[in-house]
Short mmCIF file of C-alpha atoms and ligand atoms in Angstrom, two decimals:
data_model
loop_
_atom_site.label_atom_id
_atom_site.label_comp_id
_atom_site.label_asym_id
_atom_site.label_seq_id
_atom_site.Cartn_x
_atom_site.Cartn_y
_atom_site.Cartn_z
CA MET A 1 221.43 161.23 149.03
CA LYS A 2 223.31 159.00 151.21
CA ILE A 3 226.34 160.46 152.81
CA TYR A 4 228.85 157.85 151.05
CA THR A 5 227.42 159.09 147.43
CA LYS A 6 228.09 162.93 148.69
CA ILE A 7 231.50 162.00 149.74
CA LEU A 8 232.06 159.64 146.38
CA ILE A 9 231.07 162.64 144.73
CA GLY A 10 233.58 165.56 146.74
CA MET A 11 236.86 162.76 146.13
CA THR A 12 236.08 162.50 142.55
CA ILE A 13 235.49 166.15 141.54
CA GLY A 14 238.54 167.28 144.11
CA ALA A 15 240.57 164.12 142.17
CA ILE A 16 239.15 166.46 138.70
CA LEU A 17 240.17 169.76 139.83
CA GLY A 18 243.47 168.98 141.21
CA TYR A 19 244.16 167.15 138.22
CA ALA A 20 243.02 169.97 135.70
CA MET A 21 243.27 172.91 137.91
CA GLY A 22 246.69 171.71 139.79
CA PRO A 23 250.62 172.86 139.30
CA ARG A 24 250.46 169.98 136.82
CA SER A 25 247.43 170.61 134.71
CA PRO A 26 248.12 169.78 131.41
CA TRP A 27 246.16 172.72 130.55
CA LEU A 28 247.44 175.74 132.50
CA GLU A 29 250.89 177.51 131.37
CA LYS A 30 253.75 176.30 133.07
CA SER A 31 255.53 179.11 134.67
CA SER A 32 257.72 177.83 137.83
CA TYR A 33 259.64 175.48 139.16
CA ILE A 34 259.81 173.97 142.37
CA VAL A 35 262.73 172.90 143.87
CA ALA A 36 262.07 170.13 146.40
CA ASP A 37 264.70 168.93 149.00
CA GLY A 38 267.36 167.62 147.23
CA SER A 39 267.57 169.24 144.01
CA ARG A 40 270.44 171.57 143.87
CA LEU A 41 271.12 175.09 141.87
CA ASN A 42 273.82 176.92 141.34
CA LEU A 43 272.53 180.59 141.16
CA ARG A 44 274.35 183.88 140.34
CA LEU A 45 273.47 187.96 139.67
CA ASN A 46 275.02 187.67 135.92
CA PRO A 47 276.06 185.20 133.58
CA THR A 48 279.16 186.92 133.43
CA GLU A 49 279.85 187.24 136.92
CA ALA A 50 282.48 184.08 137.44
CA ALA A 51 282.98 184.29 141.75
CA SER A 52 279.28 184.58 142.61
CA GLU A 53 278.19 181.58 142.63
CA ILE A 54 275.72 180.46 144.84
CA ASP A 55 275.18 176.65 145.76
CA LEU A 56 271.40 176.80 146.99
CA PRO A 57 271.93 174.32 150.01
CA SER A 58 269.09 171.56 149.85
CA LYS A 59 267.94 172.04 152.98
CA TYR A 60 266.14 175.04 152.54
CA PRO A 61 263.03 173.77 150.09
CA ILE A 62 260.58 174.74 148.06
CA GLU A 63 261.76 177.86 146.18
CA LEU A 64 259.22 179.13 143.55
CA LEU A 65 261.31 180.53 140.52
CA ARG A 66 259.69 182.10 137.64
CA PRO A 67 261.56 181.94 134.76
CA LEU A 68 261.11 185.31 132.26
CA PRO A 69 258.41 183.91 129.71
CA THR A 70 259.93 186.07 127.15
CA ALA A 71 263.07 185.60 125.34
CA ALA A 72 265.12 186.84 128.28
CA THR A 73 264.94 183.34 128.86
CA GLN A 74 268.47 182.00 127.41
CA ASN A 75 271.30 179.83 127.82
CA VAL A 76 274.41 181.15 128.77
CA GLU A 77 276.16 177.95 128.91
CA GLY A 78 273.53 176.42 130.73
CA TRP A 79 272.65 178.46 132.67
CA GLU A 80 268.84 180.60 132.42
CA SER A 81 268.25 183.70 133.62
CA VAL A 82 265.04 183.58 135.36
CA HIS A 83 262.58 185.69 136.96
CA LEU A 84 263.28 184.98 141.21
CA THR A 85 260.71 185.33 144.11
CA VAL A 86 263.02 186.04 147.07
CA ASP A 87 261.33 185.29 149.86
CA GLU A 88 262.87 184.84 153.72
CA LYS A 89 263.80 181.28 153.55
CA LEU A 90 265.89 182.18 150.79
CA VAL A 91 267.43 185.40 152.40
CA LEU A 92 268.39 183.14 154.82
CA LEU A 93 269.91 180.33 152.79
CA ASP A 94 273.44 180.65 153.08
CA ALA A 95 275.28 180.33 156.00
CA ASP A 96 277.98 182.84 155.09
CA GLY A 97 277.36 186.24 156.31
CA SER A 98 278.91 188.47 153.40
CA LEU A 99 276.61 186.77 150.68
CA ARG A 100 273.21 186.63 152.75
CA GLN A 101 274.16 190.82 153.07
CA ARG A 102 274.54 190.70 149.40
CA LEU A 103 271.60 188.75 148.67
CA GLY A 104 269.50 190.65 151.06
CA ALA A 105 270.50 193.83 149.49
CA ASP A 106 269.76 192.79 145.68
CA LEU A 107 266.87 190.99 145.63
CA HIS A 108 263.96 192.66 146.95
CA GLY A 109 260.87 190.75 146.61
CA THR A 110 261.53 189.60 143.21
CA ALA A 111 264.32 189.94 140.85
CA ASN A 112 266.05 188.70 137.69
CA VAL A 113 269.11 186.04 138.40
CA TRP A 114 270.63 183.08 136.87
CA LEU A 115 270.59 179.89 137.54
CA LYS A 116 272.04 176.89 136.60
CA PRO A 117 270.48 173.06 137.77
CA ASP A 118 273.62 170.61 139.39
CA VAL A 119 273.55 168.79 136.50
CA ARG A 120 274.08 165.27 137.53
CA THR A 121 275.05 162.19 135.66
CA LEU A 122 273.18 159.04 135.68
CA GLU A 123 274.49 155.96 135.45
CA ASP A 124 273.08 155.36 131.60
CA GLY A 125 274.75 158.61 130.51
CA ASP A 126 271.41 160.79 130.54
CA THR A 127 271.60 163.62 132.64
CA VAL A 128 269.13 165.33 134.98
CA THR A 129 268.40 168.56 133.99
CA TRP A 130 265.59 171.09 134.90
CA PRO A 131 262.95 170.34 137.60
CA GLU A 132 259.51 169.46 135.86
CA PRO A 133 258.06 173.21 135.36
CA LEU A 134 254.80 173.65 136.95
CA SER A 135 252.05 176.25 136.89
CA SER A 136 251.90 179.22 139.33
CA THR A 137 248.42 179.63 138.93
CA GLY A 138 247.84 175.61 139.75
CA PHE A 139 249.20 176.44 143.25
CA HIS A 140 247.35 178.93 143.98
CA PHE A 141 243.96 177.44 142.80
CA ILE A 142 245.50 174.38 145.44
CA ASP A 143 246.29 176.86 147.84
CA TRP A 144 243.75 178.16 148.24
CA LEU A 145 241.21 175.35 148.38
CA ARG A 146 243.55 173.95 151.11
CA PRO A 147 241.93 175.57 154.11
CA ILE A 148 238.76 173.79 153.23
CA GLY A 149 240.12 170.21 153.91
CA ALA A 150 242.30 171.54 156.63
CA LEU A 151 239.17 172.83 158.07
CA PHE A 152 237.40 169.93 157.96
CA MET A 153 240.45 167.81 159.35
CA ARG A 154 240.65 170.34 162.55
CA LEU A 155 237.15 169.66 163.20
CA ILE A 156 237.57 165.80 162.88
CA LYS A 157 240.59 165.61 164.94
CA MET A 158 238.89 168.40 167.38
CA VAL A 159 236.32 165.38 168.57
CA ILE A 160 239.01 162.75 168.82
CA VAL A 161 240.21 162.93 172.18
CA PRO A 162 237.18 163.65 173.99
CA LEU A 163 235.49 160.87 171.74
CA VAL A 164 238.11 158.35 172.75
CA PHE A 165 238.84 158.91 176.39
CA THR A 166 234.41 158.73 177.10
CA SER A 167 233.98 156.05 174.28
CA LEU A 168 236.63 153.95 176.77
CA VAL A 169 235.24 155.01 179.96
CA VAL A 170 231.73 154.03 179.13
CA GLY A 171 232.60 150.82 177.23
CA VAL A 172 234.80 149.35 179.82
CA ALA A 173 232.03 150.35 182.91
CA SER A 174 229.47 149.14 180.91
CA LEU A 175 230.96 145.50 180.55
CA GLY A 176 230.13 145.23 184.24
CA ASP A 177 233.25 142.90 184.99
CA VAL A 178 236.64 142.60 184.95
CA ARG A 179 236.90 139.38 183.98
CA ARG A 180 234.57 139.76 181.41
CA LEU A 181 236.92 142.98 179.75
CA GLY A 182 239.80 140.55 180.02
CA ARG A 183 238.33 138.17 178.23
CA MET A 184 236.79 140.46 175.50
CA GLY A 185 240.41 142.58 175.67
CA SER A 186 242.66 139.27 175.16
CA LYS A 187 240.69 138.19 172.39
CA THR A 188 240.76 141.92 170.44
CA ILE A 189 244.89 142.29 170.85
CA ALA A 190 245.31 139.33 169.81
CA LEU A 191 243.57 139.21 167.11
CA TYR A 192 244.62 142.44 165.95
CA LEU A 193 248.74 141.09 166.58
CA LEU A 194 247.76 137.66 164.55
CA THR A 195 245.82 139.79 161.45
CA THR A 196 249.08 142.32 161.61
CA ALA A 197 251.45 139.67 161.44
CA ILE A 198 249.85 137.77 158.68
CA ALA A 199 249.46 141.10 156.68
CA ILE A 200 253.48 141.64 156.85
CA VAL A 201 254.01 137.94 155.25
CA ILE A 202 251.22 138.32 152.73
CA GLY A 203 252.93 141.96 151.64
CA LEU A 204 256.85 139.80 151.83
CA LEU A 205 255.63 136.77 150.22
CA ILE A 206 253.79 138.97 147.05
CA ALA A 207 257.02 141.40 147.07
CA GLY A 208 259.21 138.37 146.56
CA ILE A 209 256.96 136.34 144.10
CA ALA A 210 256.58 140.06 141.91
CA LYS A 211 259.79 141.01 142.39
CA PRO A 212 258.69 144.84 141.87
CA GLY A 213 262.93 146.03 143.23
CA HIS A 214 263.85 144.29 139.65
CA VAL A 215 261.80 146.69 137.09
CA VAL A 216 262.68 149.97 138.52
CA ASP A 217 265.40 150.84 135.77
CA ALA A 218 268.94 152.94 137.32
CA LYS A 219 267.53 155.97 135.81
CA SER A 220 264.35 156.17 137.64
CA ARG A 221 266.21 155.20 140.43
CA THR A 222 268.76 157.98 140.52
CA MET A 223 265.90 160.65 139.54
CA LEU A 224 263.94 159.87 142.91
CA GLN A 225 266.99 159.45 144.75
CA ALA A 226 268.47 162.67 143.90
CA GLN A 227 264.78 164.11 144.55
CA PHE A 228 264.05 162.74 148.15
CA ASP A 229 267.50 162.16 149.47
CA GLY A 230 266.97 165.45 151.95
CA VAL A 231 263.42 164.72 152.69
CA VAL A 232 264.93 161.65 153.97
CA THR A 233 267.73 162.86 156.03
CA ASP A 234 265.90 165.40 157.87
CA ASN A 235 262.85 163.45 158.69
CA VAL A 236 263.54 159.55 158.01
CA SER A 237 266.51 159.00 159.74
CA ARG A 238 266.45 160.33 162.70
CA VAL A 239 264.06 157.41 164.24
CA LEU A 240 267.19 155.17 164.77
CA SER A 241 266.08 151.94 166.57
CA LEU A 242 263.61 150.50 168.22
CA PRO A 243 262.65 151.12 171.83
CA SER A 244 262.82 148.34 174.10
CA THR A 245 259.93 146.55 174.90
CA SER A 246 260.10 147.86 178.80
CA ASP A 247 260.80 151.31 177.93
CA MET A 248 257.47 150.86 175.13
CA LEU A 249 255.58 149.28 177.97
CA LEU A 250 256.13 152.06 180.19
CA ASP A 251 255.53 154.77 178.29
CA MET A 252 252.01 153.57 177.87
CA ILE A 253 251.59 154.49 181.50
CA PRO A 254 250.57 158.46 181.60
CA ILE A 255 252.41 160.20 184.34
CA ASN A 256 249.77 162.96 184.44
CA PRO A 257 246.93 161.67 182.66
CA ALA A 258 245.87 165.47 182.16
CA ASN A 259 249.05 165.72 180.11
CA ALA A 260 248.25 162.69 178.19
CA LEU A 261 244.70 164.22 176.92
CA ALA A 262 246.27 167.41 176.16
CA SER A 263 248.89 165.96 173.85
CA GLY A 264 246.79 163.48 172.27
CA HIS A 265 248.79 160.33 173.80
CA MET A 266 246.82 157.88 172.36
CA LEU A 267 248.42 154.78 174.18
CA GLN A 268 248.15 157.08 177.32
CA ILE A 269 244.69 157.87 177.30
CA ILE A 270 243.99 154.42 176.30
CA VAL A 271 245.51 153.27 179.23
CA PHE A 272 244.14 155.71 181.66
CA ALA A 273 240.26 155.17 180.20
CA VAL A 274 240.58 151.27 180.63
CA MET A 275 241.44 151.53 183.98
CA LEU A 276 239.37 154.71 185.26
CA GLY A 277 236.12 152.35 183.92
CA VAL A 278 237.33 149.95 185.25
CA ALA A 279 237.86 151.44 189.01
CA LEU A 280 234.52 153.20 187.96
CA ALA A 281 232.85 149.65 187.97
CA SER A 282 234.79 147.87 190.43
CA ILE A 283 233.09 150.85 193.30
CA GLY A 284 229.92 150.54 191.66
CA GLY A 285 230.16 154.07 189.94
CA SER A 286 227.34 155.98 190.59
CA ALA A 287 225.12 156.26 187.59
CA VAL A 288 225.15 160.01 187.57
CA THR A 289 228.95 159.65 186.85
CA LEU A 290 228.71 157.12 183.70
CA GLU A 291 225.95 159.45 182.56
CA VAL A 292 228.39 162.02 182.27
CA PHE A 293 230.84 160.27 180.24
CA ASP A 294 228.04 158.68 178.58
CA LYS A 295 226.45 162.57 177.73
CA ILE A 296 229.42 163.26 176.61
CA GLN A 297 230.49 160.88 174.15
CA GLN A 298 226.86 160.97 172.71
CA ALA A 299 227.10 165.05 172.45
CA MET A 300 230.67 164.27 170.54
CA ILE A 301 228.74 161.79 167.85
CA ALA A 302 226.12 164.76 167.87
CA MET A 303 228.99 167.49 166.71
CA ILE A 304 230.40 164.31 163.75
CA GLN A 305 226.81 164.38 162.78
CA TRP A 306 227.42 168.01 162.01
CA ILE A 307 230.99 167.89 160.58
CA MET A 308 230.15 165.06 158.26
CA ALA A 309 228.14 168.17 156.66
CA LEU A 310 231.27 169.39 155.56
CA ALA A 311 232.60 165.78 154.53
CA PRO A 312 232.11 166.03 150.90
CA PHE A 313 234.09 169.81 150.34
CA GLY A 314 237.01 168.61 152.64
CA VAL A 315 237.56 165.49 151.13
CA ALA A 316 237.13 167.36 147.72
CA ALA A 317 239.59 169.94 148.69
CA LEU A 318 241.88 167.08 150.89
CA MET A 319 242.18 165.46 147.37
CA ALA A 320 242.86 167.54 144.65
CA ASP A 321 245.87 168.69 146.89
CA VAL A 322 246.69 165.21 146.63
CA VAL A 323 246.33 164.73 143.09
CA ALA A 324 248.17 167.82 142.69
CA ASN A 325 250.98 167.15 144.40
CA SER A 326 251.35 163.75 143.07
CA GLY A 327 253.80 164.00 140.35
CA PHE A 328 252.78 161.86 137.76
CA SER A 329 257.11 160.95 137.03
CA ILE A 330 257.21 159.61 140.00
CA LEU A 331 254.12 156.92 140.35
CA LYS A 332 255.33 156.01 137.09
CA ALA A 333 258.76 155.32 138.16
CA LEU A 334 257.07 153.68 140.77
CA PHE A 335 254.23 151.91 139.49
CA VAL A 336 254.90 148.20 139.91
CA TYR A 337 255.75 148.97 143.46
CA ILE A 338 252.59 150.45 144.05
CA LEU A 339 250.57 147.68 141.69
CA VAL A 340 252.24 145.48 143.90
CA THR A 341 251.10 146.92 147.34
CA CYS A 342 247.95 147.71 146.81
CA ALA A 343 247.16 144.33 145.26
CA GLY A 344 248.46 142.72 148.71
CA LEU A 345 246.06 145.37 150.58
CA LEU A 346 243.54 143.75 148.13
CA ILE A 347 244.15 139.84 149.06
CA HIS A 348 244.50 141.08 152.40
CA THR A 349 241.19 142.42 152.75
CA ILE A 350 239.68 139.76 150.67
CA VAL A 351 240.96 136.62 151.78
CA ILE A 352 241.66 137.42 155.82
CA TYR A 353 239.09 140.09 156.47
CA GLY A 354 236.59 138.32 153.88
CA GLY A 355 237.56 135.06 155.82
CA LEU A 356 236.89 137.18 159.33
CA VAL A 357 233.60 137.97 159.34
CA ARG A 358 232.63 135.11 157.46
CA PHE A 359 233.78 132.73 159.95
CA GLY A 360 233.72 134.48 162.78
CA ALA A 361 230.56 137.05 162.69
CA ARG A 362 228.37 135.26 159.71
CA MET A 363 228.61 137.97 157.31
CA SER A 364 229.22 138.18 153.86
CA LEU A 365 232.01 140.12 152.94
CA ARG A 366 230.52 142.39 150.34
CA GLN A 367 227.83 142.79 153.68
CA PHE A 368 230.52 144.13 155.19
CA LEU A 369 231.67 146.17 152.98
CA ALA A 370 228.88 148.06 152.38
CA GLN A 371 228.13 148.67 156.05
CA ILE A 372 231.66 150.35 156.78
CA ARG A 373 231.81 152.40 153.37
CA PRO A 374 231.53 155.90 155.04
CA ALA A 375 234.42 154.92 157.68
CA GLN A 376 236.29 153.50 154.47
CA LEU A 377 236.12 156.58 152.49
CA ILE A 378 237.36 158.86 155.10
CA ALA A 379 240.34 156.37 155.79
CA PHE A 380 240.42 156.86 152.67
CA SER A 381 240.49 160.62 151.91
CA THR A 382 242.33 161.51 155.39
CA SER A 383 245.00 159.13 155.36
CA SER A 384 244.39 158.80 159.14
CA SER A 385 242.84 156.29 160.81
CA ALA A 386 242.20 158.55 164.06
CA ALA A 387 240.66 160.92 162.02
CA ALA A 388 238.39 158.08 160.65
CA LEU A 389 237.42 156.80 163.95
CA PRO A 390 234.38 159.05 164.88
CA VAL A 391 232.41 157.55 161.55
CA THR A 392 234.00 154.19 162.22
CA ILE A 393 232.45 154.20 165.65
CA LYS A 394 229.34 155.06 163.82
CA CYS A 395 229.29 152.59 161.18
CA ALA A 396 229.87 150.19 164.11
CA GLU A 397 227.10 150.86 165.86
CA GLU A 398 224.77 152.08 162.93
CA ASN A 399 225.43 149.96 159.93
CA MET A 400 226.81 146.63 161.47
CA LYS A 401 224.55 147.22 164.82
CA ILE A 402 227.75 145.65 167.33
CA SER A 403 226.87 146.85 170.54
CA LYS A 404 227.68 150.28 172.04
CA SER A 405 229.88 148.36 174.63
CA VAL A 406 232.02 146.47 171.87
CA ALA A 407 232.30 149.06 169.45
CA SER A 408 233.69 152.04 171.96
CA PHE A 409 236.22 149.34 173.65
CA VAL A 410 237.62 147.64 170.42
CA LEU A 411 237.73 150.72 167.63
CA PRO A 412 239.51 153.14 169.68
CA LEU A 413 242.18 150.68 170.35
CA GLY A 414 242.14 149.60 166.68
CA ALA A 415 242.54 153.18 165.54
CA THR A 416 245.44 153.38 167.66
CA VAL A 417 247.60 150.15 167.55
CA ASN A 418 245.86 147.81 164.23
CA MET A 419 247.28 148.84 161.37
CA ASP A 420 247.48 146.17 159.13
CA GLY A 421 247.58 148.18 155.87
CA THR A 422 250.24 149.69 157.07
CA ALA A 423 252.59 146.64 158.40
CA LEU A 424 251.93 145.02 154.93
CA TYR A 425 253.35 148.33 153.04
CA GLN A 426 256.09 148.16 155.47
CA GLY A 427 256.37 144.53 154.09
CA VAL A 428 256.51 145.33 150.34
CA SER A 429 258.59 148.34 150.43
CA ALA A 430 261.44 146.93 152.83
CA MET A 431 261.65 143.93 150.08
CA PHE A 432 261.36 146.81 147.58
CA ILE A 433 264.42 148.25 148.90
CA ALA A 434 266.12 145.31 149.23
CA GLN A 435 265.72 143.79 145.98
CA ILE A 436 266.96 147.38 144.42
CA PHE A 437 270.10 147.27 146.52
CA GLY A 438 270.57 144.14 145.12
CA MET A 439 270.45 142.24 148.79
CA ASP A 440 268.80 139.09 149.18
CA LEU A 441 266.65 138.84 152.43
CA SER A 442 267.06 135.69 154.37
CA ILE A 443 264.17 133.57 156.04
CA ASN A 444 265.98 135.32 159.34
CA ALA A 445 265.93 138.64 157.87
CA GLN A 446 262.48 137.93 157.02
CA MET A 447 261.15 136.77 160.44
CA THR A 448 263.04 139.95 161.62
CA ILE A 449 260.39 141.87 159.65
CA VAL A 450 257.59 140.56 160.71
CA LEU A 451 258.40 140.96 164.36
CA THR A 452 259.68 144.43 164.03
CA ALA A 453 256.87 145.65 161.39
CA THR A 454 254.36 143.81 164.21
CA LEU A 455 255.47 146.23 166.93
CA ALA A 456 256.30 149.30 165.00
CA SER A 457 252.80 148.94 163.45
CA ILE A 458 251.46 149.45 167.32
CA GLY A 459 253.65 152.19 167.64
CA THR A 460 252.67 154.15 164.65
CA ALA A 461 250.93 157.25 165.18
CA SER A 462 247.32 157.30 163.45
CA VAL A 463 247.97 160.17 161.23
CA PRO A 464 249.21 160.77 157.26
CA GLY A 465 252.23 159.71 156.67
CA SER A 466 253.51 157.88 159.77
CA GLY A 467 254.31 154.79 158.81
CA VAL A 468 256.37 155.58 156.33
CA ILE A 469 259.03 157.09 159.71
CA ASN A 470 258.44 153.56 160.69
CA LEU A 471 259.61 152.06 158.00
CA ALA A 472 263.26 153.18 158.76
CA LEU A 473 262.54 150.96 162.48
CA VAL A 474 262.01 148.37 160.51
CA LEU A 475 264.93 148.99 157.39
CA GLY A 476 267.43 149.40 160.51
CA ALA A 477 266.29 146.37 161.92
CA ILE A 478 267.98 143.90 159.16
CA GLY A 479 270.36 146.39 158.35
CA ILE A 480 268.68 147.73 154.82
CA PRO A 481 270.19 151.44 154.10
CA ALA A 482 267.57 153.91 155.66
CA GLU A 483 268.01 156.40 152.87
CA GLY A 484 266.29 153.87 150.59
CA ILE A 485 263.44 155.29 151.65
CA ALA A 486 263.97 158.11 149.56
CA ILE A 487 263.17 155.86 146.53
CA ILE A 488 260.02 155.24 147.64
CA ILE A 489 258.70 158.13 149.95
CA GLY A 490 257.17 160.12 146.83
CA ALA A 491 254.42 157.58 146.19
CA ASP A 492 254.00 157.94 150.19
CA ARG A 493 251.02 159.77 149.88
CA VAL A 494 249.22 157.77 147.62
CA LEU A 495 249.82 154.56 149.27
CA ASP A 496 249.22 156.43 152.81
CA MET A 497 245.29 156.17 151.46
CA PHE A 498 244.76 152.50 150.59
CA ARG A 499 247.43 151.46 153.56
CA THR A 500 244.84 153.46 156.19
CA THR A 501 241.81 152.10 154.33
CA VAL A 502 242.88 148.47 155.22
CA ASN A 503 244.03 149.96 158.58
CA VAL A 504 239.80 150.90 159.40
CA THR A 505 238.68 147.99 157.58
CA GLY A 506 240.73 145.51 160.10
CA ASP A 507 239.44 147.50 162.94
CA LEU A 508 235.52 147.03 161.68
CA ALA A 509 236.40 143.16 161.22
CA VAL A 510 238.24 142.62 164.47
CA ALA A 511 235.19 144.28 165.77
CA ALA A 512 232.84 142.17 164.03
CA VAL A 513 234.22 138.86 165.37
CA VAL A 514 234.65 140.17 169.11
CA ALA A 515 230.78 141.60 168.68
CA LYS A 516 229.69 137.54 167.72
CA SER A 517 231.50 136.01 169.85
CA GLU A 518 230.45 138.08 172.83
CA ASN A 519 227.31 137.88 171.44
CA GLU A 520 226.62 141.96 171.13
CA PHE A 521 225.23 142.94 168.39
CA VAL A 522 222.19 144.27 169.25
CA THR A 523 218.96 143.84 166.99
N1 LIG B 601 248.33 157.13 158.29
C1 LIG B 601 248.32 156.17 158.38
C2 LIG B 601 246.72 155.83 159.70
O1 LIG B 601 246.71 156.64 159.76
C3 LIG B 601 249.54 155.54 158.84
C4 LIG B 601 250.30 155.10 157.86
O2 LIG B 601 250.80 156.35 157.61
O3 LIG B 601 250.92 153.95 158.30
O4 LIG B 601 246.10 154.74 159.76
#
């Protein structure tokens, strides 16, 4: 059986497991609530005790609250008796020292307490009541599965830095002369920037035409905003403005290459590796030096072969986690937005990449997609172009027959700076949020989005979830409130999988074009 068939089976089984055995399973008994960031519950130790209401601050998230399954669960003016599992976070939760002591003294491990959700009135008069009930067994099952996915991710991440570094040194040094590197480098970067800008335009156009923001009703909007407000204030609004271009460029030069390698700062690693490659070539680097790098690179690829044996299990666990944690109500409320983003990604893939490989590399889109499928599947299931890089390089060299020097130069660069899927997603999201807030985006504002999102995509780390953080930059540049991200963040995990797949597809399409133009397909 081919590796991608195995990975596909793993993904399918994982998705089914996540649905059937996860916390939202329709078949498991629901006995828990997750109080996520932003939901607020009032708590007191007994229903008649008036003074001791405690507002659970939204900053201390995710407690597992188990209502008593017996008749003891009753409503006293909206208060509900629950069996509460107290962990350290809850004991720490209140800033008021006396209260903290009391909580600490009264609640050991588990306790019966009284809770009341902070009831919000929505615009149409409905109220938000309890969070969605969930299954504890489901949580435990997913918790138990999670280390398998984490193991796979860690193993892949382990090879990324040495692989990128050695690939680039060998790739660049084997190009021979600096002029050739300059030509290939400028072609590569130009194609990366161009496809990214086109992706954003497609995102803006499709969201402008389909107007997904006009479909979200007030109720869903308030629900989403209430649920994720805390997450956004904590994580996203920290990103305030785009660094100046000179800062961005300067930051690409590592002061200490060893530090760059140790911290995995990809842009810095790329700059150092390229310069080292050029320098080795220019001093006529002895065959022995290059061979050391070459052998380390080959050893990394050998390790990837072993790690890939784990891939079907790893992706199964990763998929189960995603499916288990994506609340259906969220996906339903954002259905049109998700659909529009995916449609944009599909159009970009078919039209732009289809055109690129057809006219730039004399290859049909179908042939191209068949050759890169393993890389796409890993990108989809890990949501990280960096994690997919080892497989991306392998597909380019083994399936597409792109020469090693082109693959090892173009792809590590692409995994770091080229993110068409992310850029397109940012275009759609900016439009969508603006529509929800009733703002009209002028042509100028849209041009600003194209510019900032192109720049932001270069600086976006190729790891899960970084696209949404940089979206705050893009929104900030045109004055859309970053809090709007609270509305879409619930769908981020799912969209991340699709946009990362497109990110990786874009790298490979450009690699094919560069290889063709440089006559670097090996036969
Ligand atoms: N996960 C994406 C990637 O690695 C980046 C993003 O969050 O959009 O390519």
